[in-house]
mmCIF file of C-alpha atoms in Angstrom:
data_model
loop_
_atom_site.group_PDB
_atom_site.id
_atom_site.type_symbol
_atom_site.label_atom_id
_atom_site.label_comp_id
_atom_site.label_asym_id
_atom_site.label_seq_id
_atom_site.Cartn_x
_atom_site.Cartn_y
_atom_site.Cartn_z
ATOM 1 C CA MET F 201 51.675 -26.969 -10.102
ATOM 2 C CA LYS F 202 51.658 -26.486 -6.318
ATOM 3 C CA LYS F 203 50.305 -22.950 -6.741
ATOM 4 C CA THR F 204 47.503 -24.254 -8.944
ATOM 5 C CA VAL F 205 46.588 -26.913 -6.405
ATOM 6 C CA LEU F 206 46.640 -24.380 -3.576
ATOM 7 C CA LEU F 207 44.446 -22.020 -5.586
ATOM 8 C CA LEU F 208 41.932 -24.790 -6.297
ATOM 9 C CA LEU F 209 41.871 -25.792 -2.640
ATOM 10 C CA SER F 210 41.304 -22.184 -1.623
ATOM 11 C CA LEU F 211 38.400 -21.852 -4.055
ATOM 12 C CA ILE F 212 36.857 -25.098 -2.816
ATOM 13 C CA LEU F 213 37.204 -23.962 0.804
ATOM 14 C CA PHE F 214 35.670 -20.566 -0.018
ATOM 15 C CA ALA F 215 32.746 -22.227 -1.798
ATOM 16 C CA ALA F 216 32.247 -24.566 1.151
ATOM 17 C CA LEU F 217 32.178 -21.643 3.570
ATOM 18 C CA ILE F 218 29.536 -19.882 1.459
ATOM 19 C CA ALA F 219 27.476 -23.056 1.244
ATOM 20 C CA ALA F 220 27.735 -23.531 4.999
ATOM 21 C CA GLU F 221 26.540 -19.992 5.759
ATOM 22 C CA PRO F 222 22.989 -20.213 7.123
ATOM 23 C CA PRO F 223 20.272 -18.387 5.188
ATOM 24 C CA LEU F 224 19.098 -14.990 6.361
ATOM 25 C CA LYS F 225 15.819 -15.655 8.157
ATOM 26 C CA ILE F 226 13.119 -13.055 7.546
ATOM 27 C CA GLY F 227 9.763 -12.775 9.310
ATOM 28 C CA PHE F 228 6.591 -11.081 8.063
ATOM 29 C CA LEU F 229 3.618 -9.994 10.167
ATOM 30 C CA TYR F 230 0.262 -9.569 8.391
ATOM 31 C CA VAL F 231 -2.841 -7.933 9.842
ATOM 32 C CA GLY F 232 -5.176 -10.064 7.703
ATOM 33 C CA PRO F 233 -5.168 -13.432 5.955
ATOM 34 C CA ILE F 234 -3.000 -13.780 2.858
ATOM 35 C CA GLY F 235 -6.039 -14.910 0.897
ATOM 36 C CA ASP F 236 -7.780 -11.554 1.334
ATOM 37 C CA GLU F 237 -6.919 -10.436 -2.238
ATOM 38 C CA GLY F 238 -5.962 -7.124 -0.661
ATOM 39 C CA TRP F 239 -3.348 -5.641 1.648
ATOM 40 C CA SER F 240 -1.901 -8.787 3.238
ATOM 41 C CA TYR F 241 -2.130 -10.641 -0.070
ATOM 42 C CA ALA F 242 -0.114 -7.881 -1.771
ATOM 43 C CA HIS F 243 2.586 -8.058 0.900
ATOM 44 C CA ASP F 244 2.734 -11.831 0.610
ATOM 45 C CA LEU F 245 3.250 -11.526 -3.137
ATOM 46 C CA GLY F 246 6.244 -9.381 -2.203
ATOM 47 C CA ARG F 247 7.512 -12.084 0.147
ATOM 48 C CA LEU F 248 7.192 -14.736 -2.566
ATOM 49 C CA SER F 249 8.996 -12.470 -5.020
ATOM 50 C CA LEU F 250 11.761 -12.091 -2.448
ATOM 51 C CA GLU F 251 12.117 -15.868 -2.088
ATOM 52 C CA ALA F 252 12.216 -16.378 -5.843
ATOM 53 C CA HIS F 253 14.897 -13.722 -6.227
ATOM 54 C CA PHE F 254 17.327 -14.797 -3.497
ATOM 55 C CA GLY F 255 16.653 -18.530 -3.387
ATOM 56 C CA THR F 256 18.541 -20.453 -0.709
ATOM 57 C CA ARG F 257 20.304 -17.336 0.564
ATOM 58 C CA ILE F 258 17.196 -16.494 2.568
ATOM 59 C CA GLU F 259 14.362 -18.184 4.428
ATOM 60 C CA THR F 260 11.027 -16.490 5.081
ATOM 61 C CA VAL F 261 8.249 -17.163 7.572
ATOM 62 C CA TYR F 262 5.013 -15.293 8.183
ATOM 63 C CA ARG F 263 2.130 -14.891 10.599
ATOM 64 C CA GLU F 264 -1.387 -14.066 9.415
ATOM 65 C CA SER F 265 -4.199 -12.154 11.133
ATOM 66 C CA VAL F 266 -1.894 -10.673 13.769
ATOM 67 C CA PRO F 267 -3.717 -8.394 16.246
ATOM 68 C CA GLU F 268 -2.601 -4.785 16.487
ATOM 69 C CA GLY F 269 -1.522 -2.824 19.550
ATOM 70 C CA ALA F 270 -0.334 -4.424 22.776
ATOM 71 C CA GLU F 271 -1.056 -7.927 21.454
ATOM 72 C CA THR F 272 1.485 -7.601 18.625
ATOM 73 C CA GLY F 273 4.539 -7.894 20.883
ATOM 74 C CA PRO F 274 4.433 -11.678 21.486
ATOM 75 C CA TYR F 275 4.283 -12.309 17.730
ATOM 76 C CA VAL F 276 7.417 -10.233 17.187
ATOM 77 C CA GLU F 277 9.172 -11.990 20.058
ATOM 78 C CA GLN F 278 8.243 -15.392 18.646
ATOM 79 C CA LEU F 279 9.786 -14.576 15.274
ATOM 80 C CA LEU F 280 12.963 -13.395 16.984
ATOM 81 C CA GLN F 281 13.140 -16.573 19.062
ATOM 82 C CA GLU F 282 12.762 -18.605 15.872
ATOM 83 C CA GLY F 283 15.913 -16.995 14.522
ATOM 84 C CA CYS F 284 14.554 -14.157 12.396
ATOM 85 C CA SER F 285 17.053 -11.326 12.172
ATOM 86 C CA VAL F 286 14.895 -9.257 9.806
ATOM 87 C CA ILE F 287 11.227 -8.522 10.560
ATOM 88 C CA PHE F 288 8.711 -6.691 8.387
ATOM 89 C CA GLY F 289 5.575 -5.524 10.210
ATOM 90 C CA THR F 290 3.000 -4.617 7.598
ATOM 91 C CA SER F 291 0.316 -2.707 9.481
ATOM 92 C CA PHE F 292 0.186 0.665 11.226
ATOM 93 C CA GLY F 293 -0.850 -0.870 14.550
ATOM 94 C CA PHE F 294 2.338 -2.955 14.748
ATOM 95 C CA MET F 295 4.556 0.114 15.126
ATOM 96 C CA ASP F 296 5.000 0.367 18.895
ATOM 97 C CA ALA F 297 5.673 -3.355 19.362
ATOM 98 C CA LEU F 298 8.297 -3.313 16.609
ATOM 99 C CA TYR F 299 9.933 -0.205 18.010
ATOM 100 C CA ASP F 300 10.080 -1.643 21.542
ATOM 101 C CA CYS F 301 11.689 -4.837 20.247
ATOM 102 C CA SER F 302 14.159 -2.855 18.148
ATOM 103 C CA LEU F 303 15.496 -1.283 21.346
ATOM 104 C CA ARG F 304 15.933 -4.679 23.000
ATOM 105 C CA TYR F 305 17.352 -6.506 19.972
ATOM 106 C CA PRO F 306 19.911 -4.093 18.491
ATOM 107 C CA LYS F 307 21.426 -6.675 16.126
ATOM 108 C CA ALA F 308 18.134 -7.412 14.352
ATOM 109 C CA HIS F 309 16.596 -5.318 11.565
ATOM 110 C CA PHE F 310 13.029 -4.053 11.943
ATOM 111 C CA PHE F 311 10.834 -2.547 9.226
ATOM 112 C CA HIS F 312 7.434 -0.975 9.808
ATOM 113 C CA CYS F 313 5.003 -0.262 7.002
ATOM 114 C CA SER F 314 3.034 3.018 7.052
ATOM 115 C CA GLY F 315 4.370 4.305 10.370
ATOM 116 C CA TYR F 316 6.851 6.980 11.391
ATOM 117 C CA LYS F 317 9.084 5.612 14.170
ATOM 118 C CA THR F 318 12.659 4.879 13.130
ATOM 119 C CA GLY F 319 15.937 4.089 14.856
ATOM 120 C CA SER F 320 19.430 2.767 14.286
ATOM 121 C CA ASN F 321 17.977 -0.662 13.440
ATOM 122 C CA MET F 322 14.404 0.254 12.469
ATOM 123 C CA SER F 323 13.016 1.751 9.262
ATOM 124 C CA ALA F 324 9.602 3.042 8.243
ATOM 125 C CA TYR F 325 8.447 2.363 4.702
ATOM 126 C CA PHE F 326 5.474 3.171 2.507
ATOM 127 C CA GLY F 327 4.654 4.354 -0.998
ATOM 128 C CA ARG F 328 2.929 7.451 -2.310
ATOM 129 C CA ILE F 329 -0.107 5.496 -3.407
ATOM 130 C CA TYR F 330 -2.068 8.715 -3.404
ATOM 131 C CA GLU F 331 -0.494 9.209 -6.860
ATOM 132 C CA PRO F 332 -2.123 6.202 -8.603
ATOM 133 C CA SER F 333 -5.203 6.835 -6.437
ATOM 134 C CA PHE F 334 -5.457 10.286 -8.030
ATOM 135 C CA LEU F 335 -5.293 8.634 -11.460
ATOM 136 C CA ALA F 336 -7.974 6.134 -10.422
ATOM 137 C CA GLY F 337 -10.114 9.079 -9.317
ATOM 138 C CA LEU F 338 -9.873 10.517 -12.820
ATOM 139 C CA VAL F 339 -11.256 7.258 -14.189
ATOM 140 C CA ALA F 340 -14.029 7.006 -11.586
ATOM 141 C CA GLY F 341 -15.058 10.617 -12.109
ATOM 142 C CA SER F 342 -15.379 10.078 -15.838
ATOM 143 C CA MET F 343 -17.582 6.974 -15.458
ATOM 144 C CA THR F 344 -20.229 8.144 -12.978
ATOM 145 C CA HIS F 345 -23.637 9.223 -14.276
ATOM 146 C CA SER F 346 -25.248 9.882 -10.903
ATOM 147 C CA GLY F 347 -22.362 12.038 -9.690
ATOM 148 C CA LYS F 348 -22.144 9.836 -6.590
ATOM 149 C CA ILE F 349 -19.059 7.693 -6.018
ATOM 150 C CA GLY F 350 -19.007 5.369 -3.012
ATOM 151 C CA TYR F 351 -15.824 4.821 -1.025
ATOM 152 C CA VAL F 352 -15.480 1.975 1.498
ATOM 153 C CA SER F 353 -12.873 3.102 4.017
ATOM 154 C CA PRO F 354 -11.275 1.253 6.969
ATOM 155 C CA VAL F 355 -9.969 3.353 9.884
ATOM 156 C CA ALA F 356 -9.539 7.097 10.374
ATOM 157 C CA ILE F 357 -5.762 7.570 10.362
ATOM 158 C CA PRO F 358 -3.708 10.025 8.255
ATOM 159 C CA GLU F 359 -2.646 7.303 5.796
ATOM 160 C CA VAL F 360 -6.255 6.455 4.944
ATOM 161 C CA ILE F 361 -7.434 10.077 4.835
ATOM 162 C CA ARG F 362 -4.524 11.079 2.584
ATOM 163 C CA ILE F 363 -5.191 8.294 0.062
ATOM 164 C CA ALA F 364 -8.948 8.958 0.005
ATOM 165 C CA ASN F 365 -8.239 12.649 -0.599
ATOM 166 C CA GLY F 366 -5.884 11.776 -3.446
ATOM 167 C CA PHE F 367 -8.689 9.796 -5.073
ATOM 168 C CA ALA F 368 -11.204 12.606 -4.448
ATOM 169 C CA LEU F 369 -8.908 15.190 -6.028
ATOM 170 C CA GLY F 370 -8.627 13.007 -9.119
ATOM 171 C CA VAL F 371 -12.417 12.862 -9.321
ATOM 172 C CA ARG F 372 -12.645 16.631 -8.945
ATOM 173 C CA ALA F 373 -10.044 17.260 -11.661
ATOM 174 C CA ILE F 374 -12.227 15.570 -14.277
ATOM 175 C CA ASN F 375 -15.733 15.975 -12.810
ATOM 176 C CA PRO F 376 -15.988 18.960 -10.420
ATOM 177 C CA SER F 377 -19.649 18.347 -9.605
ATOM 178 C CA ALA F 378 -19.212 14.700 -8.510
ATOM 179 C CA ARG F 379 -19.071 13.800 -4.827
ATOM 180 C CA ILE F 380 -17.386 10.964 -2.929
ATOM 181 C CA TYR F 381 -19.601 9.316 -0.311
ATOM 182 C CA LEU F 382 -17.224 7.783 2.216
ATOM 183 C CA MET F 383 -18.368 5.110 4.651
ATOM 184 C CA TRP F 384 -16.237 3.755 7.500
ATOM 185 C CA THR F 385 -16.023 0.082 8.456
ATOM 186 C CA ASN F 386 -13.647 0.802 11.378
ATOM 187 C CA SER F 387 -11.737 -2.347 10.456
ATOM 188 C CA TRP F 388 -8.968 -3.151 8.011
ATOM 189 C CA TYR F 389 -10.418 -6.532 7.156
ATOM 190 C CA ASP F 390 -14.041 -7.479 7.657
ATOM 191 C CA PRO F 391 -15.625 -8.862 4.463
ATOM 192 C CA ALA F 392 -19.146 -8.809 5.911
ATOM 193 C CA LEU F 393 -18.906 -5.166 6.962
ATOM 194 C CA GLU F 394 -17.270 -4.219 3.667
ATOM 195 C CA GLU F 395 -20.079 -5.857 1.713
ATOM 196 C CA TYR F 396 -22.665 -4.128 3.903
ATOM 197 C CA ALA F 397 -21.036 -0.737 3.298
ATOM 198 C CA ALA F 398 -20.858 -1.381 -0.452
ATOM 199 C CA GLN F 399 -24.520 -2.405 -0.610
ATOM 200 C CA SER F 400 -25.536 0.649 1.418
ATOM 201 C CA LEU F 401 -23.611 3.040 -0.833
ATOM 202 C CA ILE F 402 -25.188 1.520 -3.940
ATOM 203 C CA GLU F 403 -28.644 1.867 -2.378
ATOM 204 C CA GLN F 404 -27.861 5.563 -1.804
ATOM 205 C CA GLY F 405 -27.301 6.085 -5.524
ATOM 206 C CA CYS F 406 -23.573 5.539 -5.958
ATOM 207 C CA ASP F 407 -22.857 4.086 -9.399
ATOM 208 C CA VAL F 408 -19.089 3.728 -8.931
ATOM 209 C CA LEU F 409 -17.462 2.084 -5.895
ATOM 210 C CA ALA F 410 -13.904 2.441 -4.635
ATOM 211 C CA GLN F 411 -12.261 1.131 -1.489
ATOM 212 C CA GLN F 412 -9.300 1.113 0.850
ATOM 213 C CA THR F 413 -10.330 -1.912 2.882
ATOM 214 C CA ASP F 414 -8.437 -5.180 2.583
ATOM 215 C CA SER F 415 -10.855 -7.733 1.173
ATOM 216 C CA SER F 416 -12.364 -8.059 -2.285
ATOM 217 C CA ALA F 417 -15.930 -7.901 -0.894
ATOM 218 C CA PRO F 418 -16.664 -4.383 -2.257
ATOM 219 C CA VAL F 419 -15.588 -5.209 -5.820
ATOM 220 C CA ILE F 420 -17.490 -8.508 -5.762
ATOM 221 C CA THR F 421 -20.576 -6.617 -4.591
ATOM 222 C CA ALA F 422 -20.119 -4.066 -7.372
ATOM 223 C CA GLU F 423 -19.851 -6.830 -9.960
ATOM 224 C CA GLU F 424 -23.004 -8.490 -8.661
ATOM 225 C CA ARG F 425 -24.934 -5.202 -8.556
ATOM 226 C CA GLY F 426 -23.735 -4.024 -11.958
ATOM 227 C CA VAL F 427 -21.891 -0.858 -10.901
ATOM 228 C CA TRP F 428 -18.387 0.210 -11.840
ATOM 229 C CA THR F 429 -15.648 -0.404 -9.304
ATOM 230 C CA VAL F 430 -12.069 0.585 -8.508
ATOM 231 C CA GLY F 431 -9.991 -1.943 -6.582
ATOM 232 C CA TYR F 432 -7.103 -1.410 -4.201
ATOM 233 C CA ASN F 433 -3.893 -3.129 -3.044
ATOM 234 C CA SER F 434 -3.781 -5.811 -5.759
ATOM 235 C CA ASP F 435 -5.183 -6.418 -9.231
ATOM 236 C CA MET F 436 -8.764 -7.538 -8.572
ATOM 237 C CA ARG F 437 -9.958 -7.934 -12.164
ATOM 238 C CA ALA F 438 -10.668 -11.626 -11.613
ATOM 239 C CA GLU F 439 -13.174 -10.696 -8.891
ATOM 240 C CA ALA F 440 -15.037 -8.150 -11.036
ATOM 241 C CA PRO F 441 -14.307 -9.119 -14.656
ATOM 242 C CA THR F 442 -16.965 -6.910 -16.262
ATOM 243 C CA LYS F 443 -17.058 -3.939 -13.865
ATOM 244 C CA MET F 444 -13.452 -3.373 -12.765
ATOM 245 C CA LEU F 445 -12.137 -0.032 -14.054
ATOM 246 C CA THR F 446 -8.619 -0.091 -12.588
ATOM 247 C CA SER F 447 -6.800 -0.410 -9.241
ATOM 248 C CA PRO F 448 -4.013 1.492 -7.466
ATOM 249 C CA VAL F 449 -1.695 -1.338 -6.400
ATOM 250 C CA TRP F 450 1.599 -2.085 -4.690
ATOM 251 C CA ASP F 451 4.748 -3.869 -5.812
ATOM 252 C CA TRP F 452 6.143 -4.658 -2.373
ATOM 253 C CA GLY F 453 8.587 -7.128 -3.888
ATOM 254 C CA PHE F 454 10.391 -4.174 -5.446
ATOM 255 C CA TYR F 455 11.122 -2.740 -2.009
ATOM 256 C CA TYR F 456 11.772 -6.038 -0.213
ATOM 257 C CA LYS F 457 14.360 -7.154 -2.770
ATOM 258 C CA GLU F 458 16.171 -3.833 -2.601
ATOM 259 C CA VAL F 459 16.343 -3.845 1.204
ATOM 260 C CA VAL F 460 17.284 -7.504 1.680
ATOM 261 C CA GLY F 461 19.942 -7.263 -1.011
ATOM 262 C CA LYS F 462 21.626 -4.478 0.934
ATOM 263 C CA ILE F 463 21.322 -6.380 4.221
ATOM 264 C CA LEU F 464 23.023 -9.389 2.631
ATOM 265 C CA GLU F 465 25.797 -7.055 1.474
ATOM 266 C CA ASP F 466 25.951 -5.469 4.946
ATOM 267 C CA SER F 467 25.365 -2.059 3.375
ATOM 268 C CA TYR F 468 21.828 -1.198 4.497
ATOM 269 C CA ARG F 469 21.265 1.995 6.488
ATOM 270 C CA HIS F 470 17.957 2.481 8.289
ATOM 271 C CA GLY F 471 15.689 5.450 7.681
ATOM 272 C CA ASN F 472 12.350 6.451 6.167
ATOM 273 C CA TYR F 473 11.319 5.269 2.689
ATOM 274 C CA TRP F 474 8.423 6.998 0.918
ATOM 275 C CA GLU F 475 8.540 6.917 -2.878
ATOM 276 C CA GLY F 476 5.951 7.117 -5.637
ATOM 277 C CA LEU F 477 5.106 6.004 -9.160
ATOM 278 C CA ALA F 478 8.534 6.799 -10.559
ATOM 279 C CA SER F 479 10.189 4.324 -8.164
ATOM 280 C CA GLY F 480 8.000 1.343 -9.102
ATOM 281 C CA ILE F 481 6.645 0.607 -5.619
ATOM 282 C CA VAL F 482 3.143 1.814 -6.588
ATOM 283 C CA LEU F 483 1.334 1.638 -9.908
ATOM 284 C CA LEU F 484 -2.033 1.714 -11.635
ATOM 285 C CA THR F 485 -3.338 -1.467 -13.249
ATOM 286 C CA PRO F 486 -4.427 -1.378 -16.919
ATOM 287 C CA LEU F 487 -7.657 0.487 -17.559
ATOM 288 C CA SER F 488 -10.827 -1.344 -18.547
ATOM 289 C CA ASP F 489 -11.556 -1.318 -22.266
ATOM 290 C CA LYS F 490 -14.824 0.407 -21.308
ATOM 291 C CA VAL F 491 -12.931 3.571 -20.289
ATOM 292 C CA PRO F 492 -13.308 6.192 -23.065
ATOM 293 C CA GLU F 493 -10.279 7.185 -25.116
ATOM 294 C CA GLU F 494 -10.570 10.796 -23.975
ATOM 295 C CA THR F 495 -10.272 9.691 -20.336
ATOM 296 C CA ARG F 496 -7.338 7.430 -21.187
ATOM 297 C CA GLN F 497 -5.488 10.379 -22.653
ATOM 298 C CA ILE F 498 -6.173 12.536 -19.599
ATOM 299 C CA VAL F 499 -4.917 9.766 -17.295
ATOM 300 C CA HIS F 500 -1.824 9.321 -19.453
ATOM 301 C CA ASP F 501 -1.063 13.054 -19.373
ATOM 302 C CA TYR F 502 -1.341 13.260 -15.584
ATOM 303 C CA GLU F 503 0.678 10.058 -15.153
ATOM 304 C CA THR F 504 3.459 11.486 -17.320
ATOM 305 C CA ARG F 505 3.549 14.629 -15.187
ATOM 306 C CA LEU F 506 3.594 12.590 -11.971
ATOM 307 C CA PHE F 507 6.541 10.544 -13.231
ATOM 308 C CA ALA F 508 8.366 13.726 -14.221
ATOM 309 C CA GLY F 509 7.651 15.420 -10.895
ATOM 310 C CA THR F 510 5.932 18.388 -12.584
ATOM 311 C CA PHE F 511 2.545 17.776 -10.958
ATOM 312 C CA HIS F 512 1.501 17.167 -7.363
ATOM 313 C CA PRO F 513 -2.078 16.126 -6.467
ATOM 314 C CA PHE F 514 -1.981 18.160 -3.257
ATOM 315 C CA GLN F 515 -1.308 21.573 -4.753
ATOM 316 C CA GLY F 516 -3.553 24.394 -3.632
ATOM 317 C CA PRO F 517 -6.014 25.852 -3.510
ATOM 318 C CA LEU F 518 -7.459 23.091 -1.320
ATOM 319 C CA HIS F 519 -10.539 23.540 0.863
ATOM 320 C CA ASP F 520 -11.856 21.198 3.533
ATOM 321 C CA GLN F 521 -15.431 19.977 4.021
ATOM 322 C CA ALA F 522 -16.333 23.184 5.875
ATOM 323 C CA ASN F 523 -15.043 25.188 2.884
ATOM 324 C CA ARG F 524 -12.090 26.533 4.866
ATOM 325 C CA LEU F 525 -8.999 27.237 2.785
ATOM 326 C CA ARG F 526 -6.377 24.759 3.993
ATOM 327 C CA ILE F 527 -3.727 25.109 1.287
ATOM 328 C CA PRO F 528 -3.405 28.408 -0.623
ATOM 329 C CA ALA F 529 -3.154 28.547 -4.399
ATOM 330 C CA GLU F 530 0.109 27.275 -5.881
ATOM 331 C CA ARG F 531 1.416 25.905 -2.570
ATOM 332 C CA VAL F 532 2.086 22.158 -2.385
ATOM 333 C CA MET F 533 1.490 20.324 0.873
ATOM 334 C CA THR F 534 4.696 19.301 2.617
ATOM 335 C CA ASP F 535 5.447 15.687 3.480
ATOM 336 C CA ALA F 536 4.961 16.546 7.152
ATOM 337 C CA GLU F 537 1.473 17.888 6.387
ATOM 338 C CA LEU F 538 0.604 14.852 4.272
ATOM 339 C CA LEU F 539 1.800 12.428 6.936
ATOM 340 C CA SER F 540 -0.389 14.082 9.579
ATOM 341 C CA MET F 541 -3.424 14.799 7.380
ATOM 342 C CA ASP F 542 -6.622 14.722 9.436
ATOM 343 C CA TRP F 543 -9.108 16.537 7.189
ATOM 344 C CA PHE F 544 -11.004 15.726 3.995
ATOM 345 C CA VAL F 545 -11.184 17.831 0.852
ATOM 346 C CA ASP F 546 -14.448 19.535 0.009
ATOM 347 C CA ASN F 547 -15.939 16.970 -2.391
ATOM 348 C CA VAL F 548 -15.952 14.187 0.238
ATOM 349 C CA ILE F 549 -19.201 13.539 2.124
ATOM 350 C CA MET F 550 -19.481 11.289 5.167
ATOM 351 C CA ALA F 551 -22.046 8.602 4.367
ATOM 352 C CA VAL F 552 -24.066 6.715 6.964
ATOM 353 C CA PRO F 553 -25.718 3.302 6.502
#
């Protein structure tokens, strides 16, 4: 009887200790507003998925429209002072501030999206979204009649160039004569500039629009102007119900749950995460019912090969815009080459307003 009582008391004490343990506080930094329907919105869906999964074991906070560069530091410091021991910085321009803080706060965990700096308490993470972007390019290439596909692009960094090239290679695989007309906004999130770029590309004869910018302005413009569109970051069908073809999107919740689960178990080891379709972190939304069956089958075949690892979008021969051979036949670009990519493939044309 005494042993039973002692066992019950021990269980009650253990349960009380667990209940008394404070939740793991996690901070998120977003470069845009969470209502942008794009990049920051997709990350916030991941945060909400994280909360739903772990419940009271965690607490999350976030900051929207955080400036990049030297101005990021105070936002990171503020989250740390508020008790966050895990911080996810979700834009390339947050990298240096996160890395500096990681050196000064060795007991905290830092995660930087789309960058390359890592350390004993800092990881870099991203997904190979060039894979579903290639598939989206197949769809876009099959739907253009003018042979001109507009592409609204944010800033000229390797991440953006790599993803645009993935899309362009998909277009080329199904429609070798089509061209991608790429226009820069020089901003991740600027709905007015994105709309202006979209309108300009349509005026120049583009009958399909794609994007890498963060707002839904390009797809809304496409819907209003009656041209096909490919979204990005999140499922934007509600914004272009009759003209949306598909979207390469993220499931950030997949990654956040995996990482936080390991931190709670004290088993996480920092490093570089860069996975593709087979992992679940990136995917392609369902195709429009206007996409022909023949195209659907082609997309399915390429998707199957991507999942199996028997096809790589960046396999040579690949030429740049000056028709120089960059990657010889049969050779696949290395991760190091992809991560530093600073050239466009030969079916991309720089558009001007």
